[in-house]
Short mmCIF file of C-alpha atoms and ligand atoms in Angstrom, two decimals:
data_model
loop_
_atom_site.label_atom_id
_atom_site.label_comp_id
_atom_site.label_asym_id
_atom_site.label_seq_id
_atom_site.Cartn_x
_atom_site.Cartn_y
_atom_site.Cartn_z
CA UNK A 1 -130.25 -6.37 -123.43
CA UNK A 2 -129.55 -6.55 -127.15
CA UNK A 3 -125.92 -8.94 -126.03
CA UNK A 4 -128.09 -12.12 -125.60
CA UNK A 5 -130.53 -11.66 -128.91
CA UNK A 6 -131.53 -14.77 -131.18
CA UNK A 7 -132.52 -14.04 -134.18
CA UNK A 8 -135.79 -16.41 -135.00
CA UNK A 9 -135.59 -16.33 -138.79
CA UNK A 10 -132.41 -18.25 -137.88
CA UNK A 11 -133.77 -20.74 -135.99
CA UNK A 12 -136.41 -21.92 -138.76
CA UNK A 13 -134.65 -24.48 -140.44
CA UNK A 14 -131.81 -25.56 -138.08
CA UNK A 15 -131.00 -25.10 -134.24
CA UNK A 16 -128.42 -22.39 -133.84
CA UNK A 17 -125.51 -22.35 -131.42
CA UNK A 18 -124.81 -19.17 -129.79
CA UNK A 19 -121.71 -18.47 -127.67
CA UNK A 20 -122.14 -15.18 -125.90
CA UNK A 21 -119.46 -13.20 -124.93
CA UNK A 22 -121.07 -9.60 -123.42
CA UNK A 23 -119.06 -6.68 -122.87
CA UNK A 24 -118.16 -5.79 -119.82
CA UNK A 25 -120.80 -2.80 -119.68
CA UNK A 26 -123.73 -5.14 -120.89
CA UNK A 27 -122.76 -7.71 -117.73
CA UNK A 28 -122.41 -4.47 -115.39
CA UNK A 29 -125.82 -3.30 -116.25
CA UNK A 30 -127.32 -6.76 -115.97
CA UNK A 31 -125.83 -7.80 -112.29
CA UNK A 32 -125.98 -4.14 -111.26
CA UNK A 33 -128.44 -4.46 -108.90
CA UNK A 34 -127.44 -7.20 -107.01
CA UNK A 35 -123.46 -6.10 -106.74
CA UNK A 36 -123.55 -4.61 -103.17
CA UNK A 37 -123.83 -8.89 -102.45
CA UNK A 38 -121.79 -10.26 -105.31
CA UNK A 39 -120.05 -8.49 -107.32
CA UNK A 40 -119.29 -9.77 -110.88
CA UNK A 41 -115.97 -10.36 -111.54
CA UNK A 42 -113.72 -10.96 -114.60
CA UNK A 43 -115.77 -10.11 -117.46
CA UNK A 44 -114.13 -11.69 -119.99
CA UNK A 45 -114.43 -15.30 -117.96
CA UNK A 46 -118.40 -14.73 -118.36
CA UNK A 47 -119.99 -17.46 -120.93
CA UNK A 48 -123.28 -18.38 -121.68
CA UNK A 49 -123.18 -20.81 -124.19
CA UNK A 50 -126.77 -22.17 -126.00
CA UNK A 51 -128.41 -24.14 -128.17
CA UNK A 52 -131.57 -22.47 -129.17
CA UNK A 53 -134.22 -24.43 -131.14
CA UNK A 54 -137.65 -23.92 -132.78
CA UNK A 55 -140.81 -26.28 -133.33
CA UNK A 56 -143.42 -24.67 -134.67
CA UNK A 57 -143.59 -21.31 -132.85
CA UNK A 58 -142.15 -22.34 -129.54
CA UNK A 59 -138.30 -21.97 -128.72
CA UNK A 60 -136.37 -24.07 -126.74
CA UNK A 61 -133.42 -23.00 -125.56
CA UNK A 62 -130.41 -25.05 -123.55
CA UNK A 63 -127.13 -25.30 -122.90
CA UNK A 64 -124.63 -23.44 -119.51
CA UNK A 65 -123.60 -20.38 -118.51
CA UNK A 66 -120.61 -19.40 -116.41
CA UNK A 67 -120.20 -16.43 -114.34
CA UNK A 68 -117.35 -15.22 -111.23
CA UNK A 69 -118.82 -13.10 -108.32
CA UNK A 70 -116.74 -11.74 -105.55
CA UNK A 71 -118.70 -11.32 -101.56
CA UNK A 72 -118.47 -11.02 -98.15
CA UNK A 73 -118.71 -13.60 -95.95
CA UNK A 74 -121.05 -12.35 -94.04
CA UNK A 75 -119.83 -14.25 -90.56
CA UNK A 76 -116.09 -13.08 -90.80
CA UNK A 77 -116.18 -10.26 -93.55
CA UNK A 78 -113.76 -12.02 -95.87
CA UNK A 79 -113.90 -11.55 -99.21
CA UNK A 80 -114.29 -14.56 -101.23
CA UNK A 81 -115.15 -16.05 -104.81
CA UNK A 82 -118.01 -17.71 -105.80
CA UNK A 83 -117.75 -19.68 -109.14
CA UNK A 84 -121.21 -20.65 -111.40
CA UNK A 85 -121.11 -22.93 -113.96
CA UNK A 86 -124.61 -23.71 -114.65
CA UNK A 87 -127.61 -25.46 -116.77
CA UNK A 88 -129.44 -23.44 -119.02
CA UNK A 89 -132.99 -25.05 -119.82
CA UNK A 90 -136.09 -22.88 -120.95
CA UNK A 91 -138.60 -22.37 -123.19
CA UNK A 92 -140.27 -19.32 -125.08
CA UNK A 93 -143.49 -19.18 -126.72
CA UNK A 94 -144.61 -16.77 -129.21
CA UNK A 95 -147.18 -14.28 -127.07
CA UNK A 96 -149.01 -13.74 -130.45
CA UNK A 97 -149.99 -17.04 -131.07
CA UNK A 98 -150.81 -17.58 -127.22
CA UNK A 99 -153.15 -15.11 -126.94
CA UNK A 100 -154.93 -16.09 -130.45
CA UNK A 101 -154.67 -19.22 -129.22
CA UNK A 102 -156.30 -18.14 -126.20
CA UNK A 103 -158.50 -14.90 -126.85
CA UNK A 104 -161.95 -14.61 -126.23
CA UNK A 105 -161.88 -17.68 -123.53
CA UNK A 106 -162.13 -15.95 -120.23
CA UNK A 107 -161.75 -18.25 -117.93
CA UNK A 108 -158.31 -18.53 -118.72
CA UNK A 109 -156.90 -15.64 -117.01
CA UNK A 110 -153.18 -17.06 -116.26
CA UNK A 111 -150.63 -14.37 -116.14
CA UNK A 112 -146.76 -15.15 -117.19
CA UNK A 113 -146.15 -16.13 -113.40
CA UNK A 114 -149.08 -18.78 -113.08
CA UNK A 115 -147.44 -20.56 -115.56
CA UNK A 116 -143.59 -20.30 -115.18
CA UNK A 117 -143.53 -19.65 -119.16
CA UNK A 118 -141.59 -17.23 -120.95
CA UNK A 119 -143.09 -15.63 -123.75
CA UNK A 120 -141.50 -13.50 -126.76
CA UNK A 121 -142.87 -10.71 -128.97
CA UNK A 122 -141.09 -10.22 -132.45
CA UNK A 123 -139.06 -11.77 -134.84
CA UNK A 124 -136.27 -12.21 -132.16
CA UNK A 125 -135.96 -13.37 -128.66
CA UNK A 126 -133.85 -11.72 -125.72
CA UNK A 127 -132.43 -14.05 -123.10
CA UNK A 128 -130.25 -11.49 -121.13
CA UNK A 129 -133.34 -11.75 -118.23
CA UNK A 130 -133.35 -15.40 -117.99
CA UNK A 131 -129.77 -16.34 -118.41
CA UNK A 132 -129.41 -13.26 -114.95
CA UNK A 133 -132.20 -15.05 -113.36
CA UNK A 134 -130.27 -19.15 -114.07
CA UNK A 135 -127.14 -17.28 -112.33
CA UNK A 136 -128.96 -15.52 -109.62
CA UNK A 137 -130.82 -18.83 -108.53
CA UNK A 138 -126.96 -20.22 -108.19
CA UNK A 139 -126.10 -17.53 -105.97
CA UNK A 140 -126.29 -18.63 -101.65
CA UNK A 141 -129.04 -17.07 -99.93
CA UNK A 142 -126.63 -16.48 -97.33
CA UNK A 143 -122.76 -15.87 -98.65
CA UNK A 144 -120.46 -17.50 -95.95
CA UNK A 145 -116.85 -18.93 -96.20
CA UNK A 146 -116.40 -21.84 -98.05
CA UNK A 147 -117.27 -25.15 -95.48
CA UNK A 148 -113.96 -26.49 -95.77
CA UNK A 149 -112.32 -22.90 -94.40
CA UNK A 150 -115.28 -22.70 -91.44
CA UNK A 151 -112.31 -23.27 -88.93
CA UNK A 152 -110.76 -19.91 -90.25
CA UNK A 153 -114.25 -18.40 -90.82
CA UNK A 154 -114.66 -18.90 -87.07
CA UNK A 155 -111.45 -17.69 -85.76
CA UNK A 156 -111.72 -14.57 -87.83
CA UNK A 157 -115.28 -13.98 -86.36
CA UNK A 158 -113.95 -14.74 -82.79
CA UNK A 159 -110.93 -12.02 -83.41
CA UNK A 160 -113.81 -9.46 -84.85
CA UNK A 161 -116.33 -9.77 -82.60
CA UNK A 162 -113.80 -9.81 -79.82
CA UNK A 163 -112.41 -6.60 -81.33
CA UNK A 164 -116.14 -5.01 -81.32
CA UNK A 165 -116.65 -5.99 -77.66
CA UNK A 166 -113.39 -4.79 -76.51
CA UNK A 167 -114.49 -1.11 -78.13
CA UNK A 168 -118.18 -1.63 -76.80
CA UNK A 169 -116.13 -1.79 -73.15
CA UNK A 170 -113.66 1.13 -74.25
CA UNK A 171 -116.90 3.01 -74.90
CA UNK A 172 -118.46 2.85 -71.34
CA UNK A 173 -115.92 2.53 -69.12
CA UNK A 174 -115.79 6.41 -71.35
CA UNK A 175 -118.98 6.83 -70.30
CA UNK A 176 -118.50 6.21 -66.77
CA UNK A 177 -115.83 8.17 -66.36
CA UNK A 178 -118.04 10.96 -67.49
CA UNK A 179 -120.78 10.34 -65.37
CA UNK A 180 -117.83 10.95 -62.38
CA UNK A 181 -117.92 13.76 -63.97
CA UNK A 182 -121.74 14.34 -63.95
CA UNK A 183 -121.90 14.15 -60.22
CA UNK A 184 -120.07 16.87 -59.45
CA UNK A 185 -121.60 20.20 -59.30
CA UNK A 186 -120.12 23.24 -58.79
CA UNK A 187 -120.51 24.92 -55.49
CA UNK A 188 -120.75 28.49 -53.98
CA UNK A 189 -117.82 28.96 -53.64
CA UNK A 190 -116.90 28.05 -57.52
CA UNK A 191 -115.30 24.82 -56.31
CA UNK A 192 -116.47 22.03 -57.68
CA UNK A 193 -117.67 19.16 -55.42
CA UNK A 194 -120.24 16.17 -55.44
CA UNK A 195 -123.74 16.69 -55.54
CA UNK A 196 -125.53 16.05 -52.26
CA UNK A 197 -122.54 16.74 -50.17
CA UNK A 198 -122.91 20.59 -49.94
CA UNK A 199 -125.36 21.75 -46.65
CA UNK A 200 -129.07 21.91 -47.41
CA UNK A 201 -130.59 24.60 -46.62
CA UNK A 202 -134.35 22.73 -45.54
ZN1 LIG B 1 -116.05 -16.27 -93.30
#
């Protein structure tokens, strides 16, 4: 995701301030795979803006990003926004000088996800992944109504599930009406009549 790249050789004097503005294809590919929950909405109201810094070989990067997502409440189907304006706060260190740092002493085996650290390879960094994964954090585990709309939330859930019930009944009282129908067997004498009622022969 070249559309959130830092350029390190920048970074080695002074902190740099980025402002990124992706396109709208770069944010597409990057919330992709979560859009059948929220959707990202309004490219061009997308931000992430940093402040990246470098001490030694380690980057530190800060500052917020800000992201629209359209869902579903899941309760009364409605669609509604969700708004993120949120912290940025993470740090890179260079992978090279980790593992030099590190080689040869086995009994370090911590992976990337032991230790919650974010490592880079290069003369640049990326931070596409972990600005997606500040956002996605934001997100509600469960997308309902805003709390002060419940009341409407509810009624609209009432007025859907009553609608589902009321074709739930439609659908049997179908069904029994067919199994009239099932009862009925046609006699001898090719008219038709209920089962059982004809004269047994035993
Ligand atoms: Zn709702």
């Amino acid at each position: 995701m070249a559309a959130f790249q830092i350029e390190l050789k920048h970074l080695e004097r002074n902190p740099v301030e980025k402002d990124f503005r992706p396109s709208a294809e770069a944010l597409k590919a990057l919330f992709d795979d979560i859009s059948d929950d929220f959707r990202l909405t309004n490219f061009d109201g997308f931000q992430a803006k940093v402040r990246a810094q470098m001490s030694d070989s380690t980057v530190h990067i800060n500052g917020e990003a800000k992201a629209q997502f359209e869902y579903k409440c899941g309760r009364c189907l409605d669609a509604q926004r969700f708004d993120i304006d949120t912290e940025i706060d993470f740090v890179l260190m260079s992978e090279a000088v980790w593992s030099s740092s590190y080689a040869g002493h086995e009994e370090i085996e911590l992976s990337e996800a032991d230790l919650d650290v974010n490592f880079y390879t290069g003369d640049s960094v990326d931070i596409g992944e972990l600005i997606r994964e500040a956002i996605l954090l934001q997100l509600p585990a469960f997308p309902r109504c805003p709390s002060d709309i419940s009341d409407k939330c509810d009624a609209r859930y009432n007025e859907r599930i009553g609608t589902e019930a009321l074709e739930v009944l439609e659908q049997n009282s179908l069904d029994l009406r067919m199994s009239a129908f099932r009862q009925l067997e046609i006699a001898e004498d090719g008219k038709l009549r209920k089962k059982g009622n004809g004269k047994k022969s035993d």
